[in-house]
mmCIF file of C-alpha atoms and ligand atoms in Angstrom:
data_model
loop_
_atom_site.group_PDB
_atom_site.id
_atom_site.type_symbol
_atom_site.label_atom_id
_atom_site.label_comp_id
_atom_site.label_asym_id
_atom_site.label_seq_id
_atom_site.Cartn_x
_atom_site.Cartn_y
_atom_site.Cartn_z
ATOM 1 C CA UNK B 1 -98.208 336.792 208.715
ATOM 2 C CA UNK B 2 -101.128 338.583 207.142
ATOM 3 C CA UNK B 3 -103.705 338.743 209.909
ATOM 4 C CA UNK B 4 -103.595 340.663 213.163
ATOM 5 C CA UNK B 5 -104.406 338.609 216.216
ATOM 6 C CA UNK B 6 -106.037 339.943 219.343
ATOM 7 C CA UNK B 7 -102.699 339.407 221.088
ATOM 8 C CA UNK B 8 -100.967 341.715 218.587
ATOM 9 C CA UNK B 9 -103.529 344.395 219.231
ATOM 10 C CA UNK B 10 -103.040 344.003 222.980
ATOM 11 C CA UNK B 11 -99.292 344.437 222.515
ATOM 12 C CA UNK B 12 -99.820 347.642 220.600
ATOM 13 C CA UNK B 13 -102.242 349.079 223.086
ATOM 14 C CA UNK B 14 -99.913 348.261 225.960
ATOM 15 C CA UNK B 15 -102.252 345.560 227.217
ATOM 16 C CA UNK B 16 -99.806 342.653 227.193
ATOM 17 C CA UNK B 17 -100.616 340.009 229.766
ATOM 18 C CA UNK B 18 -101.594 342.474 232.474
ATOM 19 C CA UNK B 19 -105.365 342.773 232.539
ATOM 20 C CA UNK B 20 -106.533 346.177 233.770
ATOM 21 C CA UNK B 21 -107.243 346.556 237.472
ATOM 22 C CA UNK B 22 -110.493 348.252 236.709
ATOM 23 C CA UNK B 23 -112.534 348.757 233.602
ATOM 24 C CA UNK B 24 -115.702 350.715 233.017
ATOM 25 C CA UNK B 25 -117.602 350.368 229.757
ATOM 26 C CA UNK B 26 -120.220 352.831 228.530
ATOM 27 C CA UNK B 27 -121.241 353.954 231.998
ATOM 28 C CA UNK B 28 -124.199 356.332 232.186
ATOM 29 C CA UNK B 29 -126.126 357.705 235.141
ATOM 30 C CA UNK B 30 -129.125 359.976 235.054
ATOM 31 C CA UNK B 31 -130.578 361.960 237.930
ATOM 32 C CA UNK B 32 -134.034 362.868 236.704
ATOM 33 C CA UNK B 33 -133.400 364.845 233.519
ATOM 34 C CA UNK B 34 -129.695 365.379 234.213
ATOM 35 C CA UNK B 35 -127.212 363.014 232.586
ATOM 36 C CA UNK B 36 -124.397 363.367 235.121
ATOM 37 C CA UNK B 37 -122.182 360.704 233.519
ATOM 38 C CA UNK B 38 -122.702 359.948 229.855
ATOM 39 C CA UNK B 39 -121.345 356.818 228.172
ATOM 40 C CA UNK B 40 -117.961 356.892 229.895
ATOM 41 C CA UNK B 41 -115.475 354.117 229.129
ATOM 42 C CA UNK B 42 -112.298 354.019 231.067
ATOM 43 C CA UNK B 43 -109.505 351.727 232.223
ATOM 44 C CA UNK B 44 -107.083 351.763 235.150
ATOM 45 C CA UNK B 45 -104.097 349.700 233.979
ATOM 46 C CA UNK B 46 -102.545 347.285 236.453
ATOM 47 C CA UNK B 47 -100.134 349.263 238.646
ATOM 48 C CA UNK B 48 -100.947 352.437 236.753
ATOM 49 C CA UNK B 49 -101.478 355.937 238.078
ATOM 50 C CA UNK B 50 -104.223 357.697 236.169
ATOM 51 C CA UNK B 51 -106.246 360.848 236.734
ATOM 52 C CA UNK B 52 -109.723 362.071 236.092
ATOM 53 C CA UNK B 53 -109.983 365.807 235.614
ATOM 54 C CA UNK B 54 -112.577 368.292 234.438
ATOM 55 C CA UNK B 55 -114.353 371.469 235.494
ATOM 56 C CA UNK B 56 -116.604 371.579 238.555
ATOM 57 C CA UNK B 57 -119.790 369.646 237.992
ATOM 58 C CA UNK B 58 -118.243 367.554 235.186
ATOM 59 C CA UNK B 59 -119.307 364.313 236.879
ATOM 60 C CA UNK B 60 -116.022 363.175 238.391
ATOM 61 C CA UNK B 61 -117.242 362.417 241.896
ATOM 62 C CA UNK B 62 -120.414 360.866 240.525
ATOM 63 C CA UNK B 63 -118.298 358.551 238.381
ATOM 64 C CA UNK B 64 -116.244 357.614 241.486
ATOM 65 C CA UNK B 65 -119.472 356.887 243.301
ATOM 66 C CA UNK B 66 -120.479 354.488 240.554
ATOM 67 C CA UNK B 67 -117.130 352.688 240.639
ATOM 68 C CA UNK B 68 -117.319 352.287 244.414
ATOM 69 C CA UNK B 69 -120.942 351.126 244.382
ATOM 70 C CA UNK B 70 -122.508 354.159 246.079
ATOM 71 C CA UNK B 71 -124.538 354.813 242.918
ATOM 72 C CA UNK B 72 -125.943 352.219 240.583
ATOM 73 C CA UNK B 73 -125.404 353.274 236.971
ATOM 74 C CA UNK B 74 -128.422 353.671 234.713
ATOM 75 C CA UNK B 75 -126.520 351.596 232.172
ATOM 76 C CA UNK B 76 -123.013 350.323 231.583
ATOM 77 C CA UNK B 77 -120.589 347.830 233.034
ATOM 78 C CA UNK B 78 -117.865 347.961 235.696
ATOM 79 C CA UNK B 79 -115.269 345.264 236.281
ATOM 80 C CA UNK B 80 -112.718 345.073 239.105
ATOM 81 C CA UNK B 81 -109.822 342.622 238.774
ATOM 82 C CA UNK B 82 -111.770 340.681 236.160
ATOM 83 C CA UNK B 83 -114.952 340.432 238.252
ATOM 84 C CA UNK B 84 -118.118 342.297 237.305
ATOM 85 C CA UNK B 85 -119.118 344.650 240.119
ATOM 86 C CA UNK B 86 -121.776 346.788 238.415
ATOM 87 C CA UNK B 87 -124.380 347.792 240.984
ATOM 88 C CA UNK B 88 -122.831 345.759 243.811
ATOM 89 C CA UNK B 89 -122.750 347.191 247.326
ATOM 90 C CA UNK B 90 -119.869 349.461 248.410
ATOM 91 C CA UNK B 91 -119.022 346.921 251.088
ATOM 92 C CA UNK B 92 -118.713 344.082 248.594
ATOM 93 C CA UNK B 93 -116.696 346.195 246.150
ATOM 94 C CA UNK B 94 -114.341 347.231 248.969
ATOM 95 C CA UNK B 95 -113.861 343.579 249.860
ATOM 96 C CA UNK B 96 -112.996 342.856 246.249
ATOM 97 C CA UNK B 97 -110.129 345.341 246.462
ATOM 98 C CA UNK B 98 -111.323 348.882 245.801
ATOM 99 C CA UNK B 99 -110.661 351.551 248.438
ATOM 100 C CA UNK B 100 -111.259 355.287 248.307
ATOM 101 C CA UNK B 101 -110.854 358.591 250.055
ATOM 102 C CA UNK B 102 -113.514 361.300 249.972
ATOM 103 C CA UNK B 103 -113.482 364.809 248.549
ATOM 104 C CA UNK B 104 -114.795 366.001 251.905
ATOM 105 C CA UNK B 105 -112.811 364.273 254.595
ATOM 106 C CA UNK B 106 -114.892 361.660 256.363
ATOM 107 C CA UNK B 107 -113.267 360.579 259.585
ATOM 108 C CA UNK B 108 -114.661 359.659 262.973
ATOM 109 C CA UNK B 109 -113.691 362.824 264.800
ATOM 110 C CA UNK B 110 -113.954 361.433 268.306
ATOM 111 C CA UNK B 111 -111.957 358.326 267.570
ATOM 112 C CA UNK B 112 -108.180 358.242 267.620
ATOM 113 C CA UNK B 113 -106.197 358.005 264.416
ATOM 114 C CA UNK B 114 -105.503 354.358 265.203
ATOM 115 C CA UNK B 115 -109.170 353.598 265.812
ATOM 116 C CA UNK B 116 -110.144 355.241 262.536
ATOM 117 C CA UNK B 117 -107.842 352.847 260.713
ATOM 118 C CA UNK B 118 -109.055 349.845 262.721
ATOM 119 C CA UNK B 119 -112.698 350.551 261.909
ATOM 120 C CA UNK B 120 -111.852 350.144 258.246
ATOM 121 C CA UNK B 121 -110.343 346.723 258.905
ATOM 122 C CA UNK B 122 -113.403 345.530 260.708
ATOM 123 C CA UNK B 123 -114.986 343.856 257.716
ATOM 124 C CA UNK B 124 -111.802 341.839 257.312
ATOM 125 C CA UNK B 125 -111.710 340.555 260.862
ATOM 126 C CA UNK B 126 -112.992 337.021 261.130
ATOM 127 C CA UNK B 127 -114.320 336.840 264.650
ATOM 128 C CA UNK B 128 -118.047 337.480 264.921
ATOM 129 C CA UNK B 129 -120.187 338.734 267.747
ATOM 130 C CA UNK B 130 -119.770 335.600 269.898
ATOM 131 C CA UNK B 131 -116.010 336.006 269.930
ATOM 132 C CA UNK B 132 -116.456 339.644 270.890
ATOM 133 C CA UNK B 133 -118.729 338.869 273.830
ATOM 134 C CA UNK B 134 -116.594 336.052 275.146
ATOM 135 C CA UNK B 135 -113.306 337.838 274.512
ATOM 136 C CA UNK B 136 -111.911 334.665 272.989
ATOM 137 C CA UNK B 137 -108.148 334.274 272.514
ATOM 138 C CA UNK B 138 -108.680 334.435 268.788
ATOM 139 C CA UNK B 139 -110.554 337.714 269.160
ATOM 140 C CA UNK B 140 -107.801 339.162 271.326
ATOM 141 C CA UNK B 141 -105.136 338.079 268.873
ATOM 142 C CA UNK B 142 -107.027 339.616 265.947
ATOM 143 C CA UNK B 143 -107.466 342.837 267.850
ATOM 144 C CA UNK B 144 -103.751 343.010 268.642
ATOM 145 C CA UNK B 145 -102.836 342.310 265.026
ATOM 146 C CA UNK B 146 -105.268 344.981 263.864
ATOM 147 C CA UNK B 147 -103.672 347.499 266.229
ATOM 148 C CA UNK B 148 -100.188 346.622 265.019
ATOM 149 C CA UNK B 149 -101.242 346.900 261.393
ATOM 150 C CA UNK B 150 -102.957 350.249 262.061
ATOM 151 C CA UNK B 151 -99.794 351.562 263.723
ATOM 152 C CA UNK B 152 -97.716 350.330 260.785
ATOM 153 C CA UNK B 153 -99.999 352.100 258.297
ATOM 154 C CA UNK B 154 -99.921 355.346 260.271
ATOM 155 C CA UNK B 155 -96.119 355.176 260.154
ATOM 156 C CA UNK B 156 -96.280 354.407 256.453
ATOM 157 C CA UNK B 157 -98.297 357.521 255.650
ATOM 158 C CA UNK B 158 -96.020 359.573 257.898
ATOM 159 C CA UNK B 159 -98.274 360.268 260.884
ATOM 160 C CA UNK B 160 -97.211 357.580 263.340
ATOM 161 C CA UNK B 161 -97.001 360.180 266.113
ATOM 162 C CA UNK B 162 -100.759 360.832 265.903
ATOM 163 C CA UNK B 163 -101.698 357.256 266.797
ATOM 164 C CA UNK B 164 -103.534 358.128 270.023
ATOM 165 C CA UNK B 165 -104.847 361.557 269.034
ATOM 166 C CA UNK B 166 -108.447 362.300 268.157
ATOM 167 C CA UNK B 167 -108.877 362.606 264.411
ATOM 168 C CA UNK B 168 -110.417 366.058 264.812
ATOM 169 C CA UNK B 169 -107.233 367.357 266.436
ATOM 170 C CA UNK B 170 -105.060 366.427 263.473
ATOM 171 C CA UNK B 171 -103.955 369.104 261.024
ATOM 172 C CA UNK B 172 -105.753 369.156 257.719
ATOM 173 C CA UNK B 173 -102.865 367.555 255.850
ATOM 174 C CA UNK B 174 -102.578 364.832 258.477
ATOM 175 C CA UNK B 175 -106.308 364.117 258.234
ATOM 176 C CA UNK B 176 -105.837 363.595 254.498
ATOM 177 C CA UNK B 177 -103.023 361.153 255.261
ATOM 178 C CA UNK B 178 -105.161 359.395 257.824
ATOM 179 C CA UNK B 179 -107.808 358.878 255.167
ATOM 180 C CA UNK B 180 -105.181 357.229 252.983
ATOM 181 C CA UNK B 181 -104.068 354.991 255.868
ATOM 182 C CA UNK B 182 -107.679 353.985 256.393
ATOM 183 C CA UNK B 183 -108.080 353.160 252.709
ATOM 184 C CA UNK B 184 -104.869 351.103 252.760
ATOM 185 C CA UNK B 185 -106.206 349.122 255.723
ATOM 186 C CA UNK B 186 -108.477 347.318 253.269
ATOM 187 C CA UNK B 187 -105.361 346.033 251.499
ATOM 188 C CA UNK B 188 -106.796 347.308 248.231
ATOM 189 C CA UNK B 189 -105.668 346.530 244.714
ATOM 190 C CA UNK B 190 -107.051 349.827 243.476
ATOM 191 C CA UNK B 191 -107.088 353.132 245.322
ATOM 192 C CA UNK B 192 -109.341 356.043 244.352
ATOM 193 C CA UNK B 193 -108.377 359.462 245.691
ATOM 194 C CA UNK B 194 -110.941 362.271 245.351
ATOM 195 C CA UNK B 195 -109.121 365.623 245.328
ATOM 196 C CA UNK B 196 -106.461 364.472 247.799
ATOM 197 C CA UNK B 197 -104.434 367.689 247.685
ATOM 198 C CA UNK B 198 -107.399 370.031 248.183
ATOM 199 C CA UNK B 199 -106.361 372.516 250.867
ATOM 200 C CA UNK B 200 -102.673 371.642 250.705
ATOM 201 C CA UNK B 201 -99.995 374.203 249.942
ATOM 202 C CA UNK B 202 -97.759 373.632 246.880
ATOM 203 C CA UNK B 203 -95.013 372.049 248.948
ATOM 204 C CA UNK B 204 -97.397 369.630 250.679
ATOM 205 C CA UNK B 205 -98.893 368.788 247.277
ATOM 206 C CA UNK B 206 -95.464 367.971 245.865
ATOM 207 C CA UNK B 207 -94.728 365.686 248.805
ATOM 208 C CA UNK B 208 -98.073 364.030 248.303
ATOM 209 C CA UNK B 209 -97.349 363.409 244.625
ATOM 210 C CA UNK B 210 -94.181 361.525 245.533
ATOM 211 C CA UNK B 211 -96.147 359.616 248.122
ATOM 212 C CA UNK B 212 -98.657 358.397 245.521
ATOM 213 C CA UNK B 213 -95.765 357.014 243.472
ATOM 214 C CA UNK B 214 -94.407 355.266 246.552
ATOM 215 C CA UNK B 215 -97.758 353.622 247.281
ATOM 216 C CA UNK B 216 -97.940 352.308 243.753
ATOM 217 C CA UNK B 217 -94.331 351.107 243.650
ATOM 218 C CA UNK B 218 -94.141 349.566 247.123
ATOM 219 C CA UNK B 219 -97.626 348.168 247.486
ATOM 220 C CA UNK B 220 -98.394 347.418 243.837
ATOM 221 C CA UNK B 221 -101.641 349.338 244.030
ATOM 222 C CA UNK B 222 -103.224 350.972 240.993
ATOM 223 C CA UNK B 223 -104.269 354.557 241.641
ATOM 224 C CA UNK B 224 -106.986 356.778 240.194
ATOM 225 C CA UNK B 225 -106.988 360.407 241.284
ATOM 226 C CA UNK B 226 -109.505 363.143 240.841
ATOM 227 C CA UNK B 227 -107.405 366.252 241.068
ATOM 228 C CA UNK B 228 -107.981 369.928 240.469
ATOM 229 C CA UNK B 229 -104.359 371.010 240.833
ATOM 230 C CA UNK B 230 -102.904 370.787 237.337
ATOM 231 C CA UNK B 231 -99.290 370.724 238.465
ATOM 232 C CA UNK B 232 -100.093 367.639 240.544
ATOM 233 C CA UNK B 233 -102.048 366.029 237.701
ATOM 234 C CA UNK B 234 -99.282 366.569 235.170
ATOM 235 C CA UNK B 235 -96.569 365.323 237.513
ATOM 236 C CA UNK B 236 -98.303 362.245 238.835
ATOM 237 C CA UNK B 237 -100.382 360.825 235.974
ATOM 238 C CA UNK B 238 -99.389 358.331 233.350
ATOM 239 C CA UNK B 239 -102.731 358.826 231.648
ATOM 240 C CA UNK B 240 -105.420 361.448 232.059
ATOM 241 C CA UNK B 241 -109.112 361.301 231.253
ATOM 242 C CA UNK B 242 -110.939 364.598 230.912
ATOM 243 C CA UNK B 243 -114.644 364.837 231.658
ATOM 244 C CA UNK B 244 -116.845 367.768 230.715
ATOM 245 C CA UNK B 245 -120.591 367.763 231.356
ATOM 246 C CA UNK B 246 -120.518 364.056 232.002
ATOM 247 C CA UNK B 247 -118.681 363.115 228.829
ATOM 248 C CA UNK B 248 -115.112 362.103 228.063
ATOM 249 C CA UNK B 249 -113.688 364.890 225.912
ATOM 250 C CA UNK B 250 -110.058 363.760 225.899
ATOM 251 C CA UNK B 251 -107.873 360.905 227.019
ATOM 252 C CA UNK B 252 -104.088 360.625 226.825
ATOM 253 C CA UNK B 253 -100.729 361.320 228.409
ATOM 254 C CA UNK B 254 -99.971 364.641 230.161
ATOM 255 C CA UNK B 255 -98.438 366.210 227.042
ATOM 256 C CA UNK B 256 -101.430 365.301 224.847
ATOM 257 C CA UNK B 257 -103.819 366.725 227.394
ATOM 258 C CA UNK B 258 -101.856 369.921 227.937
ATOM 259 C CA UNK B 259 -102.028 370.652 224.226
ATOM 260 C CA UNK B 260 -105.604 369.507 223.673
ATOM 261 C CA UNK B 261 -107.808 372.388 222.505
ATOM 262 C CA UNK B 262 -111.058 370.920 223.790
ATOM 263 C CA UNK B 263 -109.525 370.586 227.217
ATOM 264 C CA UNK B 264 -108.276 374.151 227.245
ATOM 265 C CA UNK B 265 -111.713 375.362 226.157
ATOM 266 C CA UNK B 266 -113.518 373.274 228.738
ATOM 267 C CA UNK B 267 -111.475 374.849 231.493
ATOM 268 C CA UNK B 268 -111.428 378.468 230.465
ATOM 269 C CA UNK B 269 -113.593 379.006 227.414
ATOM 270 C CA UNK B 270 -112.198 379.899 224.012
ATOM 271 C CA UNK B 271 -111.007 383.360 225.021
ATOM 272 C CA UNK B 272 -108.882 381.951 227.806
ATOM 273 C CA UNK B 273 -106.749 379.761 225.559
ATOM 274 C CA UNK B 274 -103.494 381.594 226.233
ATOM 275 C CA UNK B 275 -104.024 381.682 229.953
ATOM 276 C CA UNK B 276 -104.952 378.023 229.978
ATOM 277 C CA UNK B 277 -101.669 377.164 228.306
ATOM 278 C CA UNK B 278 -100.026 378.370 231.475
ATOM 279 C CA UNK B 279 -102.496 376.731 233.851
ATOM 280 C CA UNK B 280 -102.277 373.345 232.167
HETATM 281 N N1 ADP E 1 -127.290 362.425 243.952
HETATM 282 C C1 ADP E 1 -127.430 363.362 242.997
HETATM 283 N N2 ADP E 1 -128.657 363.783 242.596
HETATM 284 C C2 ADP E 1 -128.791 364.696 241.638
HETATM 285 N N3 ADP E 1 -127.786 365.276 240.997
HETATM 286 C C3 ADP E 1 -126.536 364.928 241.339
HETATM 287 C C4 ADP E 1 -126.282 363.940 242.359
HETATM 288 N N4 ADP E 1 -124.928 363.791 242.480
HETATM 289 C C5 ADP E 1 -124.380 364.616 241.600
HETATM 290 N N5 ADP E 1 -125.318 365.312 240.902
HETATM 291 C C6 ADP E 1 -125.093 366.281 239.826
HETATM 292 O O1 ADP E 1 -124.239 365.681 238.886
HETATM 293 C C7 ADP E 1 -123.335 366.648 238.323
HETATM 294 C C8 ADP E 1 -121.909 366.196 238.502
HETATM 295 O O2 ADP E 1 -121.523 366.407 239.868
HETATM 296 P P1 ADP E 1 -120.149 365.863 240.461
HETATM 297 O O3 ADP E 1 -119.982 364.460 240.063
HETATM 298 O O4 ADP E 1 -120.143 366.169 241.905
HETATM 299 O O5 ADP E 1 -119.092 366.780 239.701
HETATM 300 P P2 ADP E 1 -117.527 366.965 239.955
HETATM 301 O O6 ADP E 1 -117.081 366.011 241.005
HETATM 302 O O7 ADP E 1 -116.901 366.729 238.619
HETATM 303 O O8 ADP E 1 -117.351 368.405 240.370
HETATM 304 C C9 ADP E 1 -123.660 367.964 238.985
HETATM 305 O O9 ADP E 1 -124.528 368.682 238.153
HETATM 306 C C10 ADP E 1 -124.342 367.530 240.269
HETATM 307 O O10 ADP E 1 -125.218 368.523 240.727
HETATM 308 MG MG1 MG E 2 -116.172 366.282 242.911
#
């Protein structure tokens, strides 16, 4: 055989028959004169765990906001499970299988943990306003199923005991878990976690890392994390993409990234190379 088919190339790049869960091609967004995300191309493989890292202000959260539909990119293309979602509404993109947590926890403080999870399911419930007013049997059944599923998810993330507590009374770590339960309520195919271990101690972070693996393995969900804690990034990620000033400066496995000079420089400047070796 003298020619290389597309299938051969796929094999070599690890593509095989599993299309990526999410793909972004040449995504750019400008805010006035600032190019916050510049020509970023990126893939979340099916059932992969990948991370997006980079110094503060690199454009990580902005890129998340494009993927989830909060921002419309100036140019570029985003595809979720083979369907183009560029510029679609967050609601629609969530329905198509993308769920997220926020860098700053966003929970309904005066709702219980269970209610916070149920609110997320609402778009999936079939009964409309008529069913609600009349309290139809179907409505009651859906409500009961939603409650059961919420309770199951709270157990799954390890905070079943908080079911009837107000979200604001939960510990910080438990609020982070509640956010994950709420994201899982959408039955997503892809889960985006924005700095999920922020504010956790090293032990809590380690537990969380294992938990991310469990979610992927047991629920067959692909995961993209933004993470500032390098020990978490290196432990959890199969592939890492590094952003600096809106641009991808490196992409690869943990060992490639740890040794990458541009990455070390981006984090600490040239003079900090030695120190960075330790940090990364
Ligand atoms: N809505 C917005 N309007 C204007 N500038 C923004 C907006 N959102 C983010 N930015 C800017 O884009 C850059 C990237 O920010 P961000 O994505 O939050 O970085 P990161 O999450 O990597 O720390 C920053 O300079 C930030 O000020
Ligand atoms: Mg951010």
